[in-house]
Short mmCIF file of C-alpha atoms and ligand atoms in Angstrom, two decimals:
data_model
loop_
_atom_site.label_atom_id
_atom_site.label_comp_id
_atom_site.label_asym_id
_atom_site.label_seq_id
_atom_site.Cartn_x
_atom_site.Cartn_y
_atom_site.Cartn_z
CA ASP S 170 -8.51 1.11 -0.10
CA THR S 171 -5.15 -0.53 -0.60
CA GLY S 172 -4.86 -3.68 1.49
CA GLY S 173 -8.64 -4.02 1.65
CA SER S 174 -10.98 -6.04 -0.49
CA VAL S 175 -13.73 -5.26 -2.94
CA LEU S 176 -16.69 -7.10 -4.43
CA LEU S 177 -17.16 -6.54 -8.16
CA PRO S 178 -20.89 -7.09 -8.67
CA CYS S 179 -22.24 -9.11 -11.56
CA TYR S 180 -25.41 -11.18 -11.47
CA CYS S 181 -28.23 -12.63 -13.51
CA ALA S 182 -31.65 -10.98 -13.29
CA ASP S 183 -32.85 -14.29 -11.90
CA LEU S 184 -30.42 -15.26 -9.14
CA HIS S 185 -31.49 -18.91 -9.41
CA THR S 186 -30.15 -19.21 -12.93
CA LYS S 187 -27.45 -21.84 -13.12
CA LEU S 188 -24.60 -21.28 -15.50
CA GLN S 189 -22.88 -24.49 -16.52
CA THR S 190 -19.90 -22.84 -18.13
CA GLY S 191 -18.98 -19.69 -19.88
CA LEU S 192 -18.30 -17.20 -17.09
CA THR S 193 -15.00 -15.34 -17.30
CA TRP S 194 -13.75 -12.34 -15.41
CA LYS S 195 -11.21 -10.27 -17.28
CA TYR S 196 -9.19 -7.15 -16.66
CA LYS S 197 -7.70 -4.65 -19.03
CA THR S 198 -3.91 -4.70 -19.05
CA LYS S 199 -1.70 -1.62 -19.41
CA GLY S 200 -1.24 -2.73 -23.01
CA ASP S 201 -5.02 -2.34 -23.45
CA GLU S 202 -5.77 -6.02 -23.82
CA TRP S 203 -8.29 -8.15 -21.99
CA GLU S 204 -6.69 -10.78 -19.82
CA VAL S 205 -8.50 -13.54 -17.97
CA ILE S 206 -8.30 -13.28 -14.18
CA SER S 207 -7.06 -16.43 -12.50
CA SER S 208 -6.60 -17.27 -8.85
CA GLU S 209 -3.83 -19.66 -9.82
CA SER S 210 -1.40 -17.38 -11.56
CA GLY S 211 -0.58 -13.83 -12.47
CA GLN S 212 -1.40 -10.59 -10.72
CA TYR S 213 -4.51 -11.96 -8.95
CA ARG S 214 -3.03 -15.21 -7.72
CA ASP S 215 -4.65 -16.30 -4.43
CA ARG S 216 -6.50 -13.00 -4.20
CA VAL S 217 -9.74 -13.62 -6.11
CA GLN S 218 -12.76 -15.77 -5.54
CA LEU S 219 -16.30 -16.13 -6.83
CA VAL S 220 -18.78 -15.60 -4.04
CA ASN S 221 -21.93 -17.11 -5.54
CA GLY S 222 -22.45 -19.35 -2.51
CA GLN S 223 -26.23 -19.15 -1.99
CA SER S 224 -27.26 -17.89 -5.43
CA PRO S 225 -25.95 -19.62 -8.53
CA GLY S 226 -26.86 -16.54 -10.58
CA ASN S 227 -24.58 -14.34 -8.48
CA LEU S 228 -21.35 -14.13 -10.45
CA SER S 229 -19.66 -11.46 -8.35
CA LEU S 230 -15.90 -11.51 -7.88
CA LEU S 231 -14.18 -10.76 -4.59
CA ILE S 232 -10.66 -9.31 -4.85
CA SER S 233 -8.65 -9.08 -1.65
CA HIS S 234 -5.30 -7.56 -0.60
CA LEU S 235 -5.88 -4.72 -3.06
CA THR S 236 -2.92 -2.85 -4.46
CA GLU S 237 -2.96 0.35 -6.50
CA GLU S 238 -2.17 -1.71 -9.60
CA ASP S 239 -5.61 -3.31 -9.27
CA GLY S 240 -7.29 -0.07 -10.28
CA GLY S 241 -8.68 -0.23 -13.82
CA VAL S 242 -11.40 -1.69 -16.01
CA TYR S 243 -12.92 -5.11 -15.42
CA GLN S 244 -15.30 -7.21 -17.42
CA CYS S 245 -17.70 -9.92 -16.31
CA TYR S 246 -18.24 -11.93 -19.45
CA VAL S 247 -20.81 -14.66 -19.94
CA LEU S 248 -20.55 -16.62 -23.15
CA GLY S 249 -23.56 -16.13 -25.38
CA VAL S 250 -25.16 -13.69 -22.95
CA GLY S 251 -23.07 -10.56 -22.75
CA HIS S 252 -20.80 -8.63 -20.48
CA VAL S 253 -20.73 -5.99 -17.77
CA TYR S 254 -17.91 -3.46 -17.52
CA LEU S 255 -16.75 -2.10 -14.18
CA THR S 256 -14.16 0.51 -13.33
CA LEU S 257 -12.33 0.07 -10.06
CA THR S 258 -10.51 2.89 -8.32
CA VAL S 259 -8.18 1.92 -5.51
CA LYS S 260 -7.45 4.67 -3.03
CA GLY S 261 -4.11 4.57 -1.36
CA CYS S 262 -1.34 6.55 0.18
CA LEU S 263 0.25 9.22 -1.98
CA LEU S 264 3.33 10.46 -0.20
CA VAL S 265 3.80 14.15 0.46
CA ASN S 266 7.36 15.10 -0.62
CA ARG S 267 7.74 11.81 -2.46
CA SER S 268 11.27 11.28 -3.78
CA GLU S 269 12.33 14.53 -2.17
CA SER S 270 15.10 15.08 0.28
CA LEU S 271 14.37 17.06 3.44
CA ARG S 272 16.88 18.56 5.87
CA ILE S 273 16.26 18.67 9.59
CA THR S 274 18.42 19.89 12.44
CA ALA S 275 18.07 18.77 16.06
CA TYR S 276 20.11 18.78 19.28
CA THR S 277 21.81 16.08 21.28
CA GLY S 278 19.69 14.84 24.16
CA GLY S 279 16.55 16.18 22.54
CA SER S 280 14.08 14.55 20.22
CA VAL S 281 13.09 15.05 16.62
CA LEU S 282 10.09 14.21 14.49
CA LEU S 283 11.01 12.90 11.04
CA PRO S 284 7.97 13.81 8.92
CA CYS S 285 6.40 11.40 6.46
CA TYR S 286 2.75 11.32 5.57
CA CYS S 287 0.14 10.51 2.93
CA THR S 288 -1.73 13.34 1.21
CA ASP S 289 -4.92 11.85 2.64
CA LEU S 290 -4.22 11.27 6.33
CA HIS S 291 -7.07 8.75 6.51
CA THR S 292 -5.42 6.30 4.15
CA LYS S 293 -3.19 3.71 5.68
CA PRO S 294 -0.49 2.21 3.51
CA GLN S 295 -0.20 -1.56 3.55
CA THR S 296 3.46 -1.65 4.42
CA PHE S 297 5.98 1.00 5.31
CA THR S 298 9.36 1.02 6.99
CA TRP S 299 11.85 3.52 8.30
CA LYS S 300 15.48 2.93 7.41
CA TYR S 301 18.77 4.63 8.07
CA LYS S 302 21.98 4.54 6.15
CA THR S 303 24.78 2.81 8.02
CA LYS S 304 28.41 3.86 7.94
CA GLY S 305 28.90 0.94 5.59
CA ASP S 306 26.51 2.70 3.19
CA GLU S 307 23.70 0.20 3.53
CA TRP S 308 20.04 0.78 4.35
CA GLU S 309 19.09 -0.77 7.65
CA GLU S 310 15.61 -0.97 9.11
CA ILE S 311 15.04 1.07 12.27
CA SER S 312 13.67 -0.96 15.14
CA SER S 313 12.64 0.06 18.64
CA GLY S 314 13.37 -3.48 19.75
CA SER S 315 17.08 -3.66 19.03
CA GLY S 316 20.11 -1.88 17.68
CA GLN S 317 21.09 1.76 17.74
CA TYR S 318 17.50 3.04 18.08
CA ARG S 319 16.34 0.61 20.74
CA ASP S 320 13.67 2.18 22.97
CA ARG S 321 14.24 5.57 21.35
CA VAL S 322 11.89 5.53 18.38
CA GLN S 323 8.14 5.56 18.06
CA LEU S 324 5.51 6.05 15.40
CA VAL S 325 3.14 8.89 16.18
CA ASN S 326 0.27 8.01 13.86
CA GLY S 327 -2.27 7.68 16.67
CA HIS S 328 -5.24 9.52 15.20
CA SER S 329 -4.17 9.66 11.55
CA PRO S 330 -3.27 6.34 9.97
CA GLY S 331 -1.66 8.24 7.08
CA ASN S 332 0.81 10.01 9.37
CA LEU S 333 3.89 7.79 9.23
CA SER S 334 6.21 10.19 11.02
CA LEU S 335 8.88 8.83 13.32
CA LEU S 336 9.86 10.35 16.64
CA ILE S 337 13.45 9.75 17.74
CA SER S 338 14.34 10.74 21.29
CA HIS S 339 17.55 10.96 23.37
CA LEU S 340 19.42 12.03 20.26
CA THR S 341 23.14 11.47 20.04
CA GLU S 342 25.57 12.69 17.41
CA GLU S 343 25.63 9.17 16.03
CA ASP S 344 22.06 9.69 14.88
CA ARG S 345 23.00 12.21 12.24
CA GLY S 346 22.83 10.99 8.67
CA LEU S 347 20.39 9.91 6.04
CA TYR S 348 16.96 8.45 6.77
CA GLN S 349 14.32 7.01 4.52
CA CYS S 350 10.58 6.54 4.96
CA TYR S 351 9.74 3.77 2.51
CA VAL S 352 6.20 2.86 1.52
CA LEU S 353 5.87 -0.35 -0.45
CA GLY S 354 4.61 0.24 -3.96
CA VAL S 355 4.37 3.99 -3.39
CA GLY S 356 7.83 5.47 -2.96
CA HIS S 357 10.05 7.07 -0.37
CA VAL S 358 10.98 10.31 1.32
CA TYR S 359 14.61 11.00 2.27
CA ILE S 360 15.59 13.03 5.29
CA THR S 361 19.04 14.26 6.19
CA LEU S 362 19.32 14.75 9.93
CA THR S 363 21.92 17.02 11.45
CA VAL S 364 22.48 16.67 15.18
CA LYS S 365 24.20 19.55 16.95
CA GLY S 366 25.67 19.66 20.44
CA LYS S 367 23.80 21.91 22.87
C1 NAG U 534 -23.70 -11.84 -4.27
O1 NAG U 534 -22.98 -12.44 -3.20
C2 NAG U 534 -22.28 -11.51 -2.38
C3 NAG U 534 -21.50 -12.31 -1.35
O2 NAG U 534 -22.30 -13.22 -0.67
C4 NAG U 534 -23.27 -10.56 -1.74
O3 NAG U 534 -22.56 -9.61 -0.95
C5 NAG U 534 -24.03 -9.83 -2.83
O4 NAG U 534 -24.99 -8.97 -2.25
C6 NAG U 534 -24.72 -10.85 -3.73
N1 NAG U 534 -25.39 -10.14 -4.82
C7 NAG U 534 -26.69 -10.28 -5.05
C8 NAG U 534 -27.26 -9.49 -6.17
O5 NAG U 534 -27.41 -11.01 -4.36
C1 NAG U 535 1.83 13.69 12.58
O1 NAG U 535 1.78 13.46 13.98
C2 NAG U 535 2.65 14.30 14.73
C3 NAG U 535 2.56 13.87 16.19
O2 NAG U 535 1.25 13.83 16.64
C4 NAG U 535 2.26 15.76 14.55
O3 NAG U 535 3.15 16.59 15.25
C5 NAG U 535 2.34 16.10 13.05
O4 NAG U 535 1.91 17.42 12.84
C6 NAG U 535 1.45 15.13 12.25
N1 NAG U 535 1.62 15.40 10.83
C7 NAG U 535 0.59 15.74 10.06
C8 NAG U 535 0.90 16.02 8.64
O5 NAG U 535 -0.54 15.81 10.49
#
Protein backbone atom coordinates (compact mmCIF):
# COMPACT_ATOMS: atom_id res chain seq x y z
CA ASP A 1 0.00 0.00 0.00
CA THR A 2 1.11 3.55 -0.58
CA GLY A 3 2.94 4.92 2.45
CA GLY A 4 3.80 1.41 3.61
CA SER A 5 6.91 -0.63 3.05
CA VAL A 6 7.75 -3.80 1.21
CA LEU A 7 10.52 -6.39 1.30
CA LEU A 8 11.72 -7.50 -2.13
CA PRO A 9 13.07 -11.01 -1.49
CA CYS A 10 16.34 -12.20 -2.95
CA TYR A 11 18.66 -14.70 -1.32
CA CYS A 12 21.30 -17.33 -1.90
CA ALA A 13 20.31 -20.99 -1.55
CA ASP A 14 22.84 -21.11 1.27
CA LEU A 15 22.09 -18.15 3.53
CA HIS A 16 25.61 -18.30 4.98
CA THR A 17 27.19 -17.44 1.65
CA LYS A 18 29.14 -14.22 1.89
CA LEU A 19 29.21 -11.96 -1.12
CA GLN A 20 32.21 -9.66 -1.16
CA THR A 21 30.95 -7.44 -3.94
CA GLY A 22 28.77 -7.60 -6.95
CA LEU A 23 25.24 -7.18 -5.60
CA THR A 24 23.13 -4.51 -7.30
CA TRP A 25 19.44 -3.81 -7.09
CA LYS A 26 18.00 -2.15 -10.16
CA TYR A 27 14.63 -0.92 -11.31
CA LYS A 28 13.20 -0.44 -14.75
CA THR A 29 12.62 3.19 -15.64
CA LYS A 30 9.68 4.48 -17.68
CA GLY A 31 12.16 4.69 -20.55
CA ASP A 32 12.64 0.92 -20.21
CA GLU A 33 16.18 1.07 -18.92
CA TRP A 34 17.69 -0.55 -15.86
CA GLU A 35 18.80 1.95 -13.27
CA VAL A 36 20.74 1.16 -10.12
CA ILE A 37 18.83 1.82 -6.90
CA SER A 38 20.67 4.04 -4.46
CA SER A 39 19.75 5.21 -0.99
CA GLU A 40 21.82 8.32 -1.56
CA SER A 41 20.16 9.83 -4.57
CA GLY A 42 17.27 9.60 -6.97
CA GLN A 43 13.79 8.24 -6.50
CA TYR A 44 14.75 5.87 -3.65
CA ARG A 45 16.84 8.27 -1.63
CA ASP A 46 16.64 7.46 2.11
CA ARG A 47 13.93 4.88 1.45
CA VAL A 48 15.85 1.67 0.75
CA GLN A 49 18.01 -0.61 2.80
CA LEU A 50 19.49 -4.08 2.63
CA VAL A 51 18.22 -6.20 5.48
CA ASN A 52 20.73 -9.05 5.47
CA GLY A 53 21.48 -8.56 9.17
CA GLN A 54 21.72 -12.15 10.44
CA SER A 55 22.27 -13.94 7.13
CA PRO A 56 24.93 -12.69 4.74
CA GLY A 57 23.25 -14.62 1.92
CA ASN A 58 20.01 -12.69 2.39
CA LEU A 59 20.14 -9.94 -0.20
CA SER A 60 16.58 -8.69 0.22
CA LEU A 61 15.79 -5.01 -0.21
CA LEU A 62 13.41 -3.09 2.01
CA ILE A 63 11.65 -0.12 0.38
CA SER A 64 9.71 2.20 2.67
CA HIS A 65 7.35 5.17 2.22
CA LEU A 66 6.01 3.56 -0.94
CA THR A 67 4.47 5.73 -3.62
CA GLU A 68 2.54 4.60 -6.68
CA GLU A 69 5.57 5.44 -8.81
CA ASP A 70 7.42 2.60 -7.09
CA GLY A 71 5.28 0.03 -8.87
CA GLY A 72 7.19 -1.76 -11.62
CA VAL A 73 9.89 -4.30 -12.36
CA TYR A 74 12.92 -4.82 -10.13
CA GLN A 75 16.04 -6.86 -10.53
CA CYS A 76 18.35 -8.32 -7.92
CA TYR A 77 21.59 -8.77 -9.79
CA VAL A 78 24.65 -10.62 -8.55
CA LEU A 79 27.73 -10.33 -10.70
CA GLY A 80 28.78 -13.65 -12.17
CA VAL A 81 25.84 -15.45 -10.59
CA GLY A 82 22.63 -14.21 -12.14
CA HIS A 83 19.55 -12.20 -11.41
CA VAL A 84 16.03 -12.41 -10.05
CA TYR A 85 13.20 -10.31 -11.48
CA LEU A 86 10.35 -9.07 -9.33
CA THR A 87 7.24 -7.13 -10.20
CA LEU A 88 5.90 -4.81 -7.54
CA THR A 89 2.35 -3.52 -7.53
CA VAL A 90 1.59 -0.65 -5.20
CA LYS A 91 -2.05 -0.29 -4.25
CA GLY A 92 -3.24 3.17 -3.50
CA CYS A 93 -6.13 5.54 -3.57
CA LEU A 94 -7.82 6.09 -6.91
CA LEU A 95 -10.21 8.98 -6.54
CA VAL A 96 -13.84 8.60 -7.51
CA ASN A 97 -14.81 11.62 -9.67
CA ARG A 98 -11.16 12.54 -10.10
CA SER A 99 -10.70 15.88 -11.89
CA GLU A 100 -14.46 16.30 -11.98
CA SER A 101 -16.48 19.16 -10.67
CA LEU A 102 -19.48 18.41 -8.47
CA ARG A 103 -22.29 20.78 -7.49
CA ILE A 104 -23.90 20.68 -4.09
CA THR A 105 -26.58 22.84 -2.53
CA ALA A 106 -27.11 23.30 1.21
CA TYR A 107 -28.86 25.70 3.59
CA THR A 108 -27.64 28.30 6.03
CA GLY A 109 -27.44 26.98 9.58
CA GLY A 110 -27.39 23.40 8.34
CA SER A 111 -24.52 21.13 7.50
CA VAL A 112 -23.22 19.55 4.33
CA LEU A 113 -21.05 16.58 3.47
CA LEU A 114 -18.54 17.31 0.71
CA PRO A 115 -17.92 13.87 -0.83
CA CYS A 116 -14.45 12.62 -1.70
CA TYR A 117 -13.38 9.02 -1.60
CA CYS A 118 -11.08 6.36 -3.02
CA THR A 119 -12.52 3.61 -5.22
CA ASP A 120 -11.29 1.13 -2.63
CA LEU A 121 -12.50 2.47 0.72
CA HIS A 122 -9.88 0.40 2.54
CA THR A 123 -6.95 2.26 1.02
CA LYS A 124 -5.71 5.26 2.88
CA PRO A 125 -3.88 7.91 0.91
CA GLN A 126 -0.61 9.14 2.36
CA THR A 127 -1.53 12.79 2.31
CA PHE A 128 -4.69 14.66 1.47
CA THR A 129 -6.00 18.14 2.17
CA TRP A 130 -9.20 20.08 1.77
CA LYS A 131 -8.89 23.57 0.35
CA TYR A 132 -11.24 26.39 -0.50
CA LYS A 133 -10.87 29.22 -2.92
CA THR A 134 -10.62 32.60 -1.23
CA LYS A 135 -12.12 35.80 -2.57
CA GLY A 136 -8.59 36.68 -3.62
CA ASP A 137 -8.70 33.60 -5.88
CA GLU A 138 -6.17 31.59 -3.94
CA TRP A 139 -6.43 28.06 -2.58
CA GLU A 140 -6.33 28.00 1.19
CA GLU A 141 -6.21 24.92 3.37
CA ILE A 142 -9.29 24.30 5.51
CA SER A 143 -8.52 23.91 9.18
CA SER A 144 -10.77 23.16 12.13
CA GLY A 145 -8.24 24.91 14.34
CA SER A 146 -8.39 28.40 12.91
CA GLY A 147 -9.89 30.66 10.30
CA GLN A 148 -13.30 30.70 8.69
CA TYR A 149 -13.98 26.99 9.33
CA ARG A 150 -12.79 26.86 12.92
CA ASP A 151 -14.71 24.23 14.91
CA ARG A 152 -17.10 23.69 12.00
CA VAL A 153 -15.38 21.03 9.93
CA GLN A 154 -14.63 17.39 10.51
CA LEU A 155 -13.47 14.37 8.57
CA VAL A 156 -15.92 11.50 8.70
CA ASN A 157 -13.65 8.65 7.65
CA GLY A 158 -14.16 6.69 10.88
CA HIS A 159 -14.64 3.18 9.53
CA SER A 160 -13.36 3.65 5.99
CA PRO A 161 -9.88 5.13 5.68
CA GLY A 162 -10.58 5.78 1.98
CA ASN A 163 -13.55 8.02 2.75
CA LEU A 164 -12.05 11.51 2.78
CA SER A 165 -15.34 13.39 2.88
CA LEU A 166 -15.59 16.61 4.83
CA LEU A 167 -18.54 17.64 6.96
CA ILE A 168 -19.09 21.38 7.33
CA SER A 169 -21.66 22.48 9.89
CA HIS A 170 -23.30 25.79 10.90
CA LEU A 171 -23.20 26.88 7.28
CA THR A 172 -23.23 30.55 6.43
CA GLU A 173 -23.58 32.20 3.05
CA GLU A 174 -19.87 32.95 3.19
CA ASP A 175 -19.23 29.23 2.80
CA ARG A 176 -20.47 29.13 -0.76
CA GLY A 177 -17.81 28.77 -3.41
CA LEU A 178 -15.30 26.33 -4.76
CA TYR A 179 -13.75 23.52 -2.73
CA GLN A 180 -11.05 21.04 -3.55
CA CYS A 181 -10.20 17.63 -2.09
CA TYR A 182 -6.55 17.18 -2.98
CA VAL A 183 -4.72 13.87 -2.68
CA LEU A 184 -0.96 14.09 -3.10
CA GLY A 185 0.26 12.23 -6.16
CA VAL A 186 -3.27 11.15 -7.07
CA GLY A 187 -5.35 14.15 -8.07
CA HIS A 188 -8.26 16.24 -6.92
CA VAL A 189 -12.02 16.56 -6.91
CA TYR A 190 -13.65 20.00 -7.18
CA ILE A 191 -16.93 20.85 -5.53
CA THR A 192 -18.98 23.97 -6.01
CA LEU A 193 -21.09 24.64 -2.95
CA THR A 194 -24.19 26.78 -3.10
CA VAL A 195 -25.61 27.92 0.22
CA LYS A 196 -29.21 29.10 0.26
CA GLY A 197 -31.08 30.97 2.97
CA LYS A 198 -33.81 28.96 4.68
C1 LIG B 1 15.82 -11.89 4.95
O1 LIG B 1 15.76 -10.90 5.96
C2 LIG B 1 14.47 -10.35 6.16
C3 LIG B 1 14.59 -9.25 7.22
O2 LIG B 1 15.24 -9.69 8.36
C4 LIG B 1 13.51 -11.44 6.59
O3 LIG B 1 12.21 -10.89 6.76
C5 LIG B 1 13.47 -12.51 5.51
O4 LIG B 1 12.62 -13.56 5.91
C6 LIG B 1 14.87 -13.04 5.27
N1 LIG B 1 14.84 -14.01 4.18
C7 LIG B 1 15.27 -15.25 4.34
C8 LIG B 1 15.16 -16.15 3.16
O5 LIG B 1 15.74 -15.66 5.41
C1 LIG C 1 -18.38 8.54 3.91
O1 LIG C 1 -18.77 8.74 5.26
C2 LIG C 1 -19.99 9.47 5.39
C3 LIG C 1 -20.23 9.69 6.88
O2 LIG C 1 -20.17 8.51 7.60
C4 LIG C 1 -21.14 8.70 4.74
O3 LIG C 1 -22.33 9.44 4.84
C5 LIG C 1 -20.80 8.48 3.26
O4 LIG C 1 -21.80 7.71 2.66
C6 LIG C 1 -19.45 7.77 3.14
N1 LIG C 1 -19.09 7.66 1.74
C7 LIG C 1 -18.89 6.48 1.16
C8 LIG C 1 -18.57 6.50 -0.30
O5 LIG C 1 -18.95 5.43 1.78
